Amino acid sequence: MYQVREVIEVLGLDRLEEGELAIFCGAGVSVNSGIPAARSIICSLLQAMGVDGNDSEKIIESSIPFELLMEVINDNSDISPLFKIFQLGRPNNNHHLIANLARLGLVKTIVTTNFDPHIENALAAEGVCYRVLSEESEFGEIDNLNHSTVVVKLHGTIDKPESIRTTLRDVANNNLSERRRAVIKSTFSSGPHKKVLVLGYSCSDTDLVPQIQSIGGLKKEITYLKHEQKDEFEVLNLGDEAATHMLPVSSKLEGEILFKITSAFGNYPSVMVRGSTDIFVGELASANSISLPKIDRCSGGTGFQSSVDSWAEPLSEGGLDLFIAGLIFSEMCEYDRAMEYLERSLDTSHARGENRDVANCLGNIANVCRAVGIFDKAMKYNEMARSIFHQMGDEYGGAGCYLNMGNVFNEKGRFPEAFDCHEKALSVFRNYGDLA
């Protein structure tokens, strides 16, 4: 165990030179501002959808990425009310530390996966001139801004909601652009800084962590701060090439979270510091002659819940909440649970006479049947859905059914029928300019 000042001094964080340090941070830095972490958001959404406790626990404890879950919700509901969650609260001392390090010129590169504006608000409060890069078209500029303070928002920003929707779509489709890769490379390898301080980051991003892992050649020195409620600090050298040999290894890797951390940064000269983030941030500020404001922790409280309630209110009447739950379980390959929720949604849609919702339910039940190898039922449900779309004059919906029917034929080895169905689908998709 070590005192926090000893750790900071040994890591050289008390005598930083201009632009020596970059910050890479995740949702954990904004929890004290009243913005809930991903787990809390998921819990509240599932509860609002009426998903029962055991099923909620399955989803929460699964490996489904937060962005993929949110993309399922975004595809099937209006998530605009949920954006208000990321406007809650005010900057906390994590943000003020980052802003003051930037004011002193010690930090020029700040990279975050957060949607909220609290880093920018703290920078503005400290009178720091900065540039925000939050869209794919902007990320390529990072290496041209070496003399400026730059905030890179890799997953988009609440100030541009469409940038968030783009991220959800890209993560769901395992699509990481070359420009976003360039940001990761600059942050952890080629940028002008020497060290990276990682704060509030869970290493759970399926789009970013593989890129962090894959970087070869020159690598930055990494200090990964893992928050634990204790006053003394443990230090663990994560990689074969330690960032410091002055502090011996004092803890062992254990548990899934620690495995994720060492998987991300195990091939870097890196250390993990385990202890209270609040204490570490306060002492790091003091070590660099920064006076932080006295700020009480914010709570999202009624603002958080009202955003969730506003989003959920239109869902239950038409069974859309059950439909979304079924799709989430389908993404998790929990097909029994997916089928139950989709069939309940189908019953609700039938009772309300909502033909489009009925067709969508039938099509997704067909996909579940195909996934578990019940091909005859898959064809039956796809044909029922296609018939409804045809009666409605919905060419696009019908084309989706042809695509799914072709997939079933393909898995049964009936390739001419598969080719015919896929050609019919492709013809319609071309007319709509959708060749994805």
CSV table of C-alpha atoms in Angstrom, one decimal:
chain,number,residue,atom,x,y,z
A,1,MET,CA,0.0,0.0,0.0
A,2,TYR,CA,1.2,3.5,-0.8
A,3,GLN,CA,0.2,7.1,0.0
A,4,VAL,CA,-1.3,8.9,-3.0
A,5,ARG,CA,1.4,11.6,-3.1
A,6,GLU,CA,4.1,8.9,-3.3
A,7,VAL,CA,2.4,7.3,-6.3
A,8,ILE,CA,2.0,10.6,-8.1
A,9,GLU,CA,5.7,11.6,-7.5
A,10,VAL,CA,7.1,8.2,-8.6
A,11,LEU,CA,5.0,8.4,-11.8
A,12,GLY,CA,6.3,11.9,-12.5
A,13,LEU,CA,2.8,13.4,-12.5
A,14,ASP,CA,3.9,16.2,-10.2
A,15,ARG,CA,6.5,17.6,-12.5
A,16,LEU,CA,4.8,17.6,-15.9
A,17,GLU,CA,6.2,19.5,-18.8
A,18,GLU,CA,4.2,21.4,-21.4
A,19,GLY,CA,1.9,19.0,-23.4
A,20,GLU,CA,3.5,15.9,-21.7
A,21,LEU,CA,0.2,14.4,-20.6
A,22,ALA,CA,-2.9,13.3,-22.5
A,23,ILE,CA,-6.2,12.4,-20.9
A,24,PHE,CA,-8.3,9.5,-22.0
A,25,CYS,CA,-11.6,9.2,-20.0
A,26,GLY,CA,-14.9,7.4,-19.9
A,27,ALA,CA,-18.2,7.6,-18.2
A,28,GLY,CA,-16.8,7.3,-14.7
A,29,VAL,CA,-15.5,10.8,-14.7
A,30,SER,CA,-19.1,12.2,-14.9
A,31,VAL,CA,-20.8,10.0,-12.3
A,32,ASN,CA,-20.3,12.7,-9.6
A,33,SER,CA,-22.0,15.2,-11.9
A,34,GLY,CA,-25.2,13.2,-11.7
A,35,ILE,CA,-24.9,11.5,-15.0
A,36,PRO,CA,-25.6,7.8,-14.4
A,37,ALA,CA,-23.2,5.1,-15.5
A,38,ALA,CA,-24.2,2.7,-18.3
A,39,ARG,CA,-25.3,0.0,-15.9
A,40,SER,CA,-27.7,2.3,-14.1
A,41,ILE,CA,-29.1,3.6,-17.4
A,42,ILE,CA,-29.7,0.0,-18.6
A,43,CYS,CA,-31.4,-1.0,-15.3
A,44,SER,CA,-33.8,2.0,-15.5
A,45,LEU,CA,-34.6,1.4,-19.2
A,46,LEU,CA,-35.4,-2.3,-18.6
A,47,GLN,CA,-37.5,-1.5,-15.6
A,48,ALA,CA,-39.5,1.0,-17.6
A,49,MET,CA,-40.0,-1.6,-20.3
A,50,GLY,CA,-41.5,-4.0,-17.8
A,51,VAL,CA,-38.7,-6.6,-18.2
A,52,ASP,CA,-38.9,-8.8,-15.1
A,53,GLY,CA,-36.1,-8.9,-12.5
A,54,ASN,CA,-34.4,-12.2,-13.6
A,55,ASP,CA,-34.5,-11.2,-17.3
A,56,SER,CA,-33.1,-7.8,-16.5
A,57,GLU,CA,-30.2,-9.4,-14.6
A,58,LYS,CA,-29.4,-11.6,-17.5
A,59,ILE,CA,-29.2,-8.6,-19.8
A,60,ILE,CA,-27.2,-6.5,-17.4
A,61,GLU,CA,-24.7,-9.3,-16.7
A,62,SER,CA,-24.3,-10.2,-20.3
A,63,SER,CA,-21.5,-9.1,-22.6
A,64,ILE,CA,-23.9,-7.1,-24.9
A,65,PRO,CA,-22.2,-3.7,-25.4
A,66,PHE,CA,-24.1,-0.6,-24.1
A,67,GLU,CA,-24.0,0.9,-27.6
A,68,LEU,CA,-25.5,-2.2,-29.3
A,69,LEU,CA,-28.3,-2.3,-26.8
A,70,MET,CA,-29.0,1.4,-27.3
A,71,GLU,CA,-28.9,0.9,-31.1
A,72,VAL,CA,-31.7,-1.7,-30.8
A,73,ILE,CA,-33.7,0.8,-28.8
A,74,ASN,CA,-32.8,3.6,-31.2
A,75,ASP,CA,-34.0,1.6,-34.2
A,76,ASN,CA,-37.4,0.9,-32.6
A,77,SER,CA,-38.2,4.0,-30.6
A,78,ASP,CA,-37.6,7.8,-30.4
A,79,ILE,CA,-34.6,8.1,-28.0
A,80,SER,CA,-34.6,11.9,-28.1
A,81,PRO,CA,-35.9,12.1,-24.5
A,82,LEU,CA,-33.0,10.0,-23.3
A,83,PHE,CA,-30.5,12.6,-24.6
A,84,LYS,CA,-31.5,14.8,-21.7
A,85,ILE,CA,-29.8,12.4,-19.3
A,86,PHE,CA,-26.4,13.6,-20.6
A,87,GLN,CA,-27.3,17.2,-19.9
A,88,LEU,CA,-27.8,16.7,-16.2
A,89,GLY,CA,-25.6,18.2,-13.5
A,90,ARG,CA,-22.5,20.4,-13.7
A,91,PRO,CA,-18.8,19.8,-14.0
A,92,ASN,CA,-17.2,18.0,-11.1
A,93,ASN,CA,-13.6,18.0,-9.9
A,94,ASN,CA,-12.5,15.5,-12.4
A,95,HIS,CA,-13.5,17.9,-15.2
A,96,HIS,CA,-12.0,20.9,-13.3
A,97,LEU,CA,-8.7,19.0,-12.9
A,98,ILE,CA,-8.6,18.3,-16.6
A,99,ALA,CA,-9.5,21.9,-17.4
A,100,ASN,CA,-6.8,23.3,-15.1
A,101,LEU,CA,-4.1,21.0,-16.5
A,102,ALA,CA,-5.1,22.3,-19.9
A,103,ARG,CA,-5.0,25.9,-18.6
A,104,LEU,CA,-1.4,25.3,-17.5
A,105,GLY,CA,-0.5,23.8,-20.9
A,106,LEU,CA,0.4,20.4,-19.3
A,107,VAL,CA,-2.5,18.7,-21.2
A,108,LYS,CA,-3.3,19.5,-24.8
A,109,THR,CA,-5.1,16.3,-25.9
A,110,ILE,CA,-8.3,15.2,-24.1
A,111,VAL,CA,-10.1,12.1,-25.6
A,112,THR,CA,-13.3,10.9,-24.2
A,113,THR,CA,-16.1,8.4,-25.0
A,114,ASN,CA,-18.6,10.6,-23.1
A,115,PHE,CA,-21.6,12.4,-24.6
A,116,ASP,CA,-22.0,15.0,-21.9
A,117,PRO,CA,-20.6,18.6,-22.2
A,118,HIS,CA,-19.0,18.8,-18.7
A,119,ILE,CA,-15.3,18.8,-19.9
A,120,GLU,CA,-16.1,21.6,-22.3
A,121,ASN,CA,-18.0,23.6,-19.7
A,122,ALA,CA,-15.0,23.2,-17.3
A,123,LEU,CA,-12.6,24.4,-20.0
A,124,ALA,CA,-14.7,27.4,-20.7
A,125,ALA,CA,-14.9,28.2,-17.0
A,126,GLU,CA,-11.1,28.2,-16.8
A,127,GLY,CA,-10.8,30.4,-19.9
A,128,VAL,CA,-9.2,27.8,-22.0
A,129,CYS,CA,-9.5,28.0,-25.8
A,130,TYR,CA,-10.2,24.6,-27.2
A,131,ARG,CA,-11.5,22.8,-30.3
A,132,VAL,CA,-14.0,19.9,-30.1
A,133,LEU,CA,-13.8,17.1,-32.6
A,134,SER,CA,-17.0,15.0,-32.4
A,135,GLU,CA,-17.8,13.7,-35.9
A,136,GLU,CA,-16.1,11.3,-38.3
A,137,SER,CA,-15.3,14.1,-40.7
A,138,GLU,CA,-13.3,16.0,-38.0
A,139,PHE,CA,-11.3,13.2,-36.4
A,140,GLY,CA,-8.6,13.3,-39.1
A,141,GLU,CA,-7.6,16.7,-37.9
A,142,ILE,CA,-6.2,15.6,-34.5
A,143,ASP,CA,-2.6,15.5,-35.7
A,144,ASN,CA,-2.8,19.0,-37.1
A,145,LEU,CA,-3.7,20.6,-33.8
A,146,ASN,CA,-0.6,20.0,-31.7
A,147,HIS,CA,-0.4,23.5,-30.4
A,148,SER,CA,-4.1,23.8,-29.4
A,149,THR,CA,-6.2,22.2,-26.7
A,150,VAL,CA,-8.4,19.6,-28.4
A,151,VAL,CA,-11.3,17.6,-27.0
A,152,VAL,CA,-12.0,14.5,-29.1
A,153,LYS,CA,-15.4,13.0,-28.4
A,154,LEU,CA,-15.1,9.6,-30.0
A,155,HIS,CA,-18.7,8.5,-29.5
A,156,GLY,CA,-20.3,11.8,-30.3
A,157,THR,CA,-21.6,14.7,-28.3
A,158,ILE,CA,-25.0,15.7,-26.9
A,159,ASP,CA,-24.6,19.0,-28.7
A,160,LYS,CA,-24.9,17.1,-32.0
A,161,PRO,CA,-27.4,14.2,-31.3
A,162,GLU,CA,-26.9,12.8,-34.8
A,163,SER,CA,-23.2,12.1,-33.9
A,164,ILE,CA,-24.5,9.8,-31.1
A,165,ARG,CA,-26.8,8.0,-33.4
A,166,THR,CA,-24.0,7.5,-35.8
A,167,THR,CA,-21.8,6.0,-33.1
A,168,LEU,CA,-24.6,3.6,-32.0
A,169,ARG,CA,-25.0,2.4,-35.6
A,170,ASP,CA,-21.3,2.0,-36.2
A,171,VAL,CA,-20.7,0.1,-32.9
A,172,ALA,CA,-23.7,-2.2,-33.6
A,173,ASN,CA,-22.3,-2.9,-37.1
A,174,ASN,CA,-18.7,-3.3,-35.9
A,175,ASN,CA,-17.7,-0.4,-38.1
A,176,LEU,CA,-14.7,1.6,-36.9
A,177,SER,CA,-13.6,4.3,-39.4
A,178,GLU,CA,-10.0,4.9,-40.3
A,179,ARG,CA,-10.3,8.4,-38.9
A,180,ARG,CA,-11.4,7.1,-35.5
A,181,ARG,CA,-8.5,4.6,-35.6
A,182,ALA,CA,-6.2,7.6,-36.3
A,183,VAL,CA,-7.4,9.2,-33.0
A,184,ILE,CA,-6.6,6.0,-31.1
A,185,LYS,CA,-3.2,5.8,-32.7
A,186,SER,CA,-2.4,9.4,-32.0
A,187,THR,CA,-3.5,9.1,-28.4
A,188,PHE,CA,-1.6,5.9,-27.5
A,189,SER,CA,1.3,5.9,-30.0
A,190,SER,CA,2.1,8.8,-32.4
A,191,GLY,CA,0.9,12.0,-30.6
A,192,PRO,CA,3.4,14.6,-29.2
A,193,HIS,CA,2.6,13.7,-25.5
A,194,LYS,CA,4.6,11.2,-23.5
A,195,LYS,CA,2.0,9.9,-21.1
A,196,VAL,CA,-1.7,9.1,-21.0
A,197,LEU,CA,-3.8,9.2,-17.8
A,198,VAL,CA,-6.8,6.9,-18.2
A,199,LEU,CA,-9.7,8.0,-15.9
A,200,GLY,CA,-13.2,6.5,-15.5
A,201,TYR,CA,-12.8,4.0,-18.3
A,202,SER,CA,-14.2,0.5,-18.1
A,203,CYS,CA,-12.4,-1.0,-21.2
A,204,SER,CA,-15.7,-2.3,-22.4
A,205,ASP,CA,-15.9,-0.6,-25.8
A,206,THR,CA,-15.9,-3.2,-28.5
A,207,ASP,CA,-15.0,-0.6,-31.1
A,208,LEU,CA,-12.1,1.0,-29.4
A,209,VAL,CA,-10.4,-1.6,-27.1
A,210,PRO,CA,-9.3,-3.9,-30.0
A,211,GLN,CA,-7.6,-0.9,-31.6
A,212,ILE,CA,-5.9,0.0,-28.4
A,213,GLN,CA,-4.6,-3.6,-28.2
A,214,SER,CA,-3.4,-3.7,-31.8
A,215,ILE,CA,-1.1,-0.8,-31.7
A,216,GLY,CA,2.5,-1.8,-32.4
A,217,GLY,CA,5.8,0.1,-32.3
A,218,LEU,CA,6.1,3.1,-30.1
A,219,LYS,CA,3.6,3.2,-27.2
A,220,LYS,CA,2.9,5.9,-24.6
A,221,GLU,CA,3.3,5.4,-20.9
A,222,ILE,CA,-0.1,4.6,-19.4
A,223,THR,CA,-1.4,5.3,-15.9
A,224,TYR,CA,-4.8,3.6,-15.5
A,225,LEU,CA,-6.7,4.8,-12.4
A,226,LYS,CA,-9.2,2.2,-11.1
A,227,HIS,CA,-11.6,3.6,-8.6
A,228,GLU,CA,-11.9,1.8,-5.3
A,229,GLN,CA,-13.2,3.2,-2.0
A,230,LYS,CA,-10.0,3.2,0.0
A,231,ASP,CA,-7.6,5.9,1.2
A,232,GLU,CA,-4.4,4.0,0.5
A,233,PHE,CA,-3.3,3.0,-3.0
A,234,GLU,CA,-2.1,-0.2,-4.7
A,235,VAL,CA,0.0,-0.2,-7.8
A,236,LEU,CA,0.2,-2.9,-10.4
A,237,ASN,CA,2.5,-3.1,-13.4
A,238,LEU,CA,0.2,-4.2,-16.2
A,239,GLY,CA,2.7,-4.9,-19.0
A,240,ASP,CA,5.9,-6.8,-19.5
A,241,GLU,CA,7.6,-3.4,-19.9
A,242,ALA,CA,6.7,-1.6,-16.7
A,243,ALA,CA,6.1,2.1,-16.7
A,244,THR,CA,8.0,2.2,-13.4
A,245,HIS,CA,10.1,-0.3,-11.4
A,246,MET,CA,10.3,2.0,-8.4
A,247,LEU,CA,7.0,0.7,-7.1
A,248,PRO,CA,6.8,-3.1,-6.8
A,249,VAL,CA,3.8,-5.0,-7.7
A,250,SER,CA,1.4,-4.9,-4.8
A,251,SER,CA,-1.8,-6.6,-6.1
A,252,LYS,CA,-2.8,-9.5,-8.4
A,253,LEU,CA,-5.2,-9.5,-11.3
A,254,GLU,CA,-8.6,-10.9,-10.4
A,255,GLY,CA,-12.0,-10.7,-11.9
A,256,GLU,CA,-13.4,-9.8,-15.3
A,257,ILE,CA,-12.9,-6.0,-14.9
A,258,LEU,CA,-9.2,-6.4,-14.2
A,259,PHE,CA,-8.9,-8.9,-17.0
A,260,LYS,CA,-10.4,-6.3,-19.4
A,261,ILE,CA,-7.9,-3.6,-18.2
A,262,THR,CA,-4.8,-5.8,-18.6
A,263,SER,CA,-6.1,-7.0,-22.0
A,264,ALA,CA,-6.3,-3.4,-23.2
A,265,PHE,CA,-3.1,-2.1,-21.8
A,266,GLY,CA,-1.0,-5.2,-21.1
A,267,ASN,CA,1.3,-4.6,-24.0
A,268,TYR,CA,2.1,-1.0,-23.0
A,269,PRO,CA,4.5,0.4,-20.4
A,270,SER,CA,1.6,0.8,-18.0
A,271,VAL,CA,0.6,0.8,-14.4
A,272,MET,CA,-2.8,0.5,-12.8
A,273,VAL,CA,-3.4,2.6,-9.6
A,274,ARG,CA,-6.1,1.3,-7.4
A,275,GLY,CA,-7.7,3.7,-4.9
A,276,SER,CA,-10.1,6.6,-4.5
A,277,THR,CA,-10.4,8.7,-7.6
A,278,ASP,CA,-11.5,11.7,-5.5
A,279,ILE,CA,-8.3,11.5,-3.4
A,280,PHE,CA,-6.1,10.9,-6.4
A,281,VAL,CA,-7.6,13.8,-8.4
A,282,GLY,CA,-7.4,16.1,-5.4
A,283,GLU,CA,-3.7,15.2,-4.7
A,284,LEU,CA,-2.8,15.5,-8.4
A,285,ALA,CA,-4.3,19.0,-8.5
A,286,SER,CA,-2.3,19.9,-5.3
A,287,ALA,CA,0.9,18.5,-6.8
A,288,ASN,CA,0.5,20.8,-9.8
A,289,SER,CA,-0.5,23.9,-7.7
A,290,ILE,CA,-4.1,23.7,-8.8
A,291,SER,CA,-6.9,24.8,-6.5
A,292,LEU,CA,-10.1,22.9,-7.2
A,293,PRO,CA,-13.5,24.2,-6.2
A,294,LYS,CA,-15.5,22.6,-3.4
A,295,ILE,CA,-18.3,20.9,-5.2
A,296,ASP,CA,-20.9,18.5,-3.7
A,297,ARG,CA,-21.7,15.4,-5.7
A,298,CYS,CA,-24.8,15.9,-7.9
A,299,SER,CA,-27.6,13.4,-8.2
A,300,GLY,CA,-29.5,12.8,-11.5
A,301,GLY,CA,-32.6,12.3,-9.4
A,302,THR,CA,-35.9,13.2,-10.9
A,303,GLY,CA,-34.3,14.5,-14.1
A,304,PHE,CA,-32.9,11.1,-14.9
A,305,GLN,CA,-36.1,9.3,-14.2
A,306,SER,CA,-38.3,11.8,-16.0
A,307,SER,CA,-36.2,11.3,-19.1
A,308,VAL,CA,-36.6,7.6,-18.9
A,309,ASP,CA,-40.4,7.9,-18.3
A,310,SER,CA,-40.8,10.2,-21.2
A,311,TRP,CA,-39.1,7.8,-23.5
A,312,ALA,CA,-41.0,4.7,-22.2
A,313,GLU,CA,-44.5,6.2,-22.1
A,314,PRO,CA,-45.5,5.6,-25.8
A,315,LEU,CA,-44.0,2.1,-25.8
A,316,SER,CA,-46.3,0.0,-23.7
A,317,GLU,CA,-49.6,0.6,-25.4
A,318,GLY,CA,-48.6,-1.1,-28.6
A,319,GLY,CA,-46.3,-3.8,-27.1
A,320,LEU,CA,-43.2,-2.0,-28.4
A,321,ASP,CA,-41.5,-2.4,-25.1
A,322,LEU,CA,-41.9,-6.2,-25.3
A,323,PHE,CA,-40.8,-6.1,-28.9
A,324,ILE,CA,-37.6,-4.3,-28.0
A,325,ALA,CA,-36.9,-6.7,-25.1
A,326,GLY,CA,-37.3,-9.6,-27.5
A,327,LEU,CA,-34.8,-8.1,-30.0
A,328,ILE,CA,-32.3,-7.5,-27.2
A,329,PHE,CA,-32.5,-11.2,-26.1
A,330,SER,CA,-32.2,-12.2,-29.8
A,331,GLU,CA,-28.9,-10.2,-30.0
A,332,MET,CA,-27.8,-12.1,-26.9
A,333,CYS,CA,-28.7,-15.4,-28.5
A,334,GLU,CA,-31.1,-16.1,-25.7
A,335,TYR,CA,-33.7,-17.3,-28.1
A,336,ASP,CA,-36.2,-18.8,-25.6
A,337,ARG,CA,-36.5,-15.5,-23.9
A,338,ALA,CA,-36.6,-13.6,-27.2
A,339,MET,CA,-39.5,-15.8,-28.5
A,340,GLU,CA,-41.5,-15.2,-25.3
A,341,TYR,CA,-41.2,-11.4,-25.5
A,342,LEU,CA,-41.9,-11.3,-29.2
A,343,GLU,CA,-44.9,-13.5,-29.0
A,344,ARG,CA,-46.3,-11.3,-26.2
A,345,SER,CA,-45.7,-8.3,-28.3
A,346,LEU,CA,-47.4,-10.0,-31.3
A,347,ASP,CA,-50.5,-10.7,-29.1
A,348,THR,CA,-50.7,-7.0,-28.1
A,349,SER,CA,-50.3,-5.9,-31.8
A,350,HIS,CA,-53.0,-8.3,-32.9
A,351,ALA,CA,-55.4,-7.0,-30.3
A,352,ARG,CA,-54.8,-3.4,-31.3
A,353,GLY,CA,-55.1,-4.2,-35.1
A,354,GLU,CA,-51.6,-2.7,-35.8
A,355,ASN,CA,-50.7,-4.5,-39.0
A,356,ARG,CA,-47.2,-3.1,-39.3
A,357,ASP,CA,-46.4,-4.1,-35.8
A,358,VAL,CA,-47.8,-7.5,-36.4
A,359,ALA,CA,-45.7,-7.9,-39.5
A,360,ASN,CA,-42.5,-6.8,-37.7
A,361,CYS,CA,-43.2,-9.2,-34.9
A,362,LEU,CA,-43.8,-12.1,-37.3
A,363,GLY,CA,-40.6,-11.3,-39.2
A,364,ASN,CA,-38.5,-11.3,-36.0
A,365,ILE,CA,-40.1,-14.4,-34.7
A,366,ALA,CA,-39.1,-16.0,-38.1
A,367,ASN,CA,-35.5,-14.8,-37.5
A,368,VAL,CA,-35.5,-16.5,-34.1
A,369,CYS,CA,-36.9,-19.7,-35.6
A,370,ARG,CA,-34.1,-19.6,-38.3
A,371,ALA,CA,-31.5,-19.1,-35.6
A,372,VAL,CA,-32.6,-22.3,-33.7
A,373,GLY,CA,-32.9,-24.3,-36.9
A,374,ILE,CA,-36.8,-24.5,-37.1
A,375,PHE,CA,-36.7,-23.6,-40.8
A,376,ASP,CA,-40.3,-24.5,-41.7
A,377,LYS,CA,-41.7,-22.2,-39.1
A,378,ALA,CA,-39.3,-19.5,-40.1
A,379,MET,CA,-40.6,-19.7,-43.7
A,380,LYS,CA,-44.2,-19.7,-42.5
A,381,TYR,CA,-43.8,-16.6,-40.3
A,382,ASN,CA,-41.8,-14.8,-43.0
A,383,GLU,CA,-44.5,-15.5,-45.6
A,384,MET,CA,-47.2,-14.2,-43.2
A,385,ALA,CA,-45.2,-11.0,-42.6
A,386,ARG,CA,-44.6,-10.6,-46.3
A,387,SER,CA,-48.3,-11.0,-47.0
A,388,ILE,CA,-49.2,-8.2,-44.5
A,389,PHE,CA,-46.6,-5.9,-46.0
A,390,HIS,CA,-47.9,-6.6,-49.5
A,391,GLN,CA,-51.5,-5.7,-48.4
A,392,MET,CA,-50.2,-2.5,-46.9
A,393,GLY,CA,-48.4,-1.6,-50.1
A,394,ASP,CA,-45.1,-1.6,-48.2
A,395,GLU,CA,-42.5,-2.8,-50.8
A,396,TYR,CA,-39.6,-2.2,-48.5
A,397,GLY,CA,-41.0,-4.3,-45.6
A,398,GLY,CA,-41.8,-7.1,-48.1
A,399,ALA,CA,-38.2,-6.9,-49.5
A,400,GLY,CA,-36.9,-7.5,-45.9
A,401,CYS,CA,-39.1,-10.7,-45.8
A,402,TYR,CA,-37.7,-11.9,-49.1
A,403,LEU,CA,-34.2,-11.3,-47.8
A,404,ASN,CA,-34.9,-13.4,-44.7
A,405,MET,CA,-36.6,-16.1,-46.7
A,406,GLY,CA,-33.6,-16.3,-48.9
A,407,ASN,CA,-31.4,-16.7,-45.9
A,408,VAL,CA,-33.6,-19.6,-44.7
A,409,PHE,CA,-33.4,-21.3,-48.2
A,410,ASN,CA,-29.6,-20.8,-48.1
A,411,GLU,CA,-29.2,-22.5,-44.8
A,412,LYS,CA,-31.4,-25.4,-46.1
A,413,GLY,CA,-29.1,-25.7,-49.1
A,414,ARG,CA,-31.8,-24.7,-51.5
A,415,PHE,CA,-29.7,-22.3,-53.4
A,416,PRO,CA,-31.8,-21.5,-56.5
A,417,GLU,CA,-34.7,-20.5,-54.2
A,418,ALA,CA,-32.3,-18.5,-52.1
A,419,PHE,CA,-31.0,-16.7,-55.2
A,420,ASP,CA,-34.5,-15.9,-56.4
A,421,CYS,CA,-35.6,-14.4,-53.0
A,422,HIS,CA,-32.4,-12.4,-52.7
A,423,GLU,CA,-32.8,-11.0,-56.2
A,424,LYS,CA,-36.3,-9.9,-55.4
A,425,ALA,CA,-35.1,-8.2,-52.2
A,426,LEU,CA,-32.1,-6.5,-54.0
A,427,SER,CA,-34.4,-5.1,-56.7
A,428,VAL,CA,-36.5,-3.2,-54.2
A,429,PHE,CA,-33.5,-2.2,-52.0
A,430,ARG,CA,-31.9,-0.7,-55.1
A,431,ASN,CA,-35.0,1.4,-55.8
A,432,TYR,CA,-34.7,2.8,-52.3
A,433,GLY,CA,-31.0,3.4,-52.6
A,434,ASP,CA,-30.3,0.9,-49.7
A,435,LEU,CA,-27.5,-1.4,-50.7
A,436,ALA,CA,-26.0,-1.8,-47.1
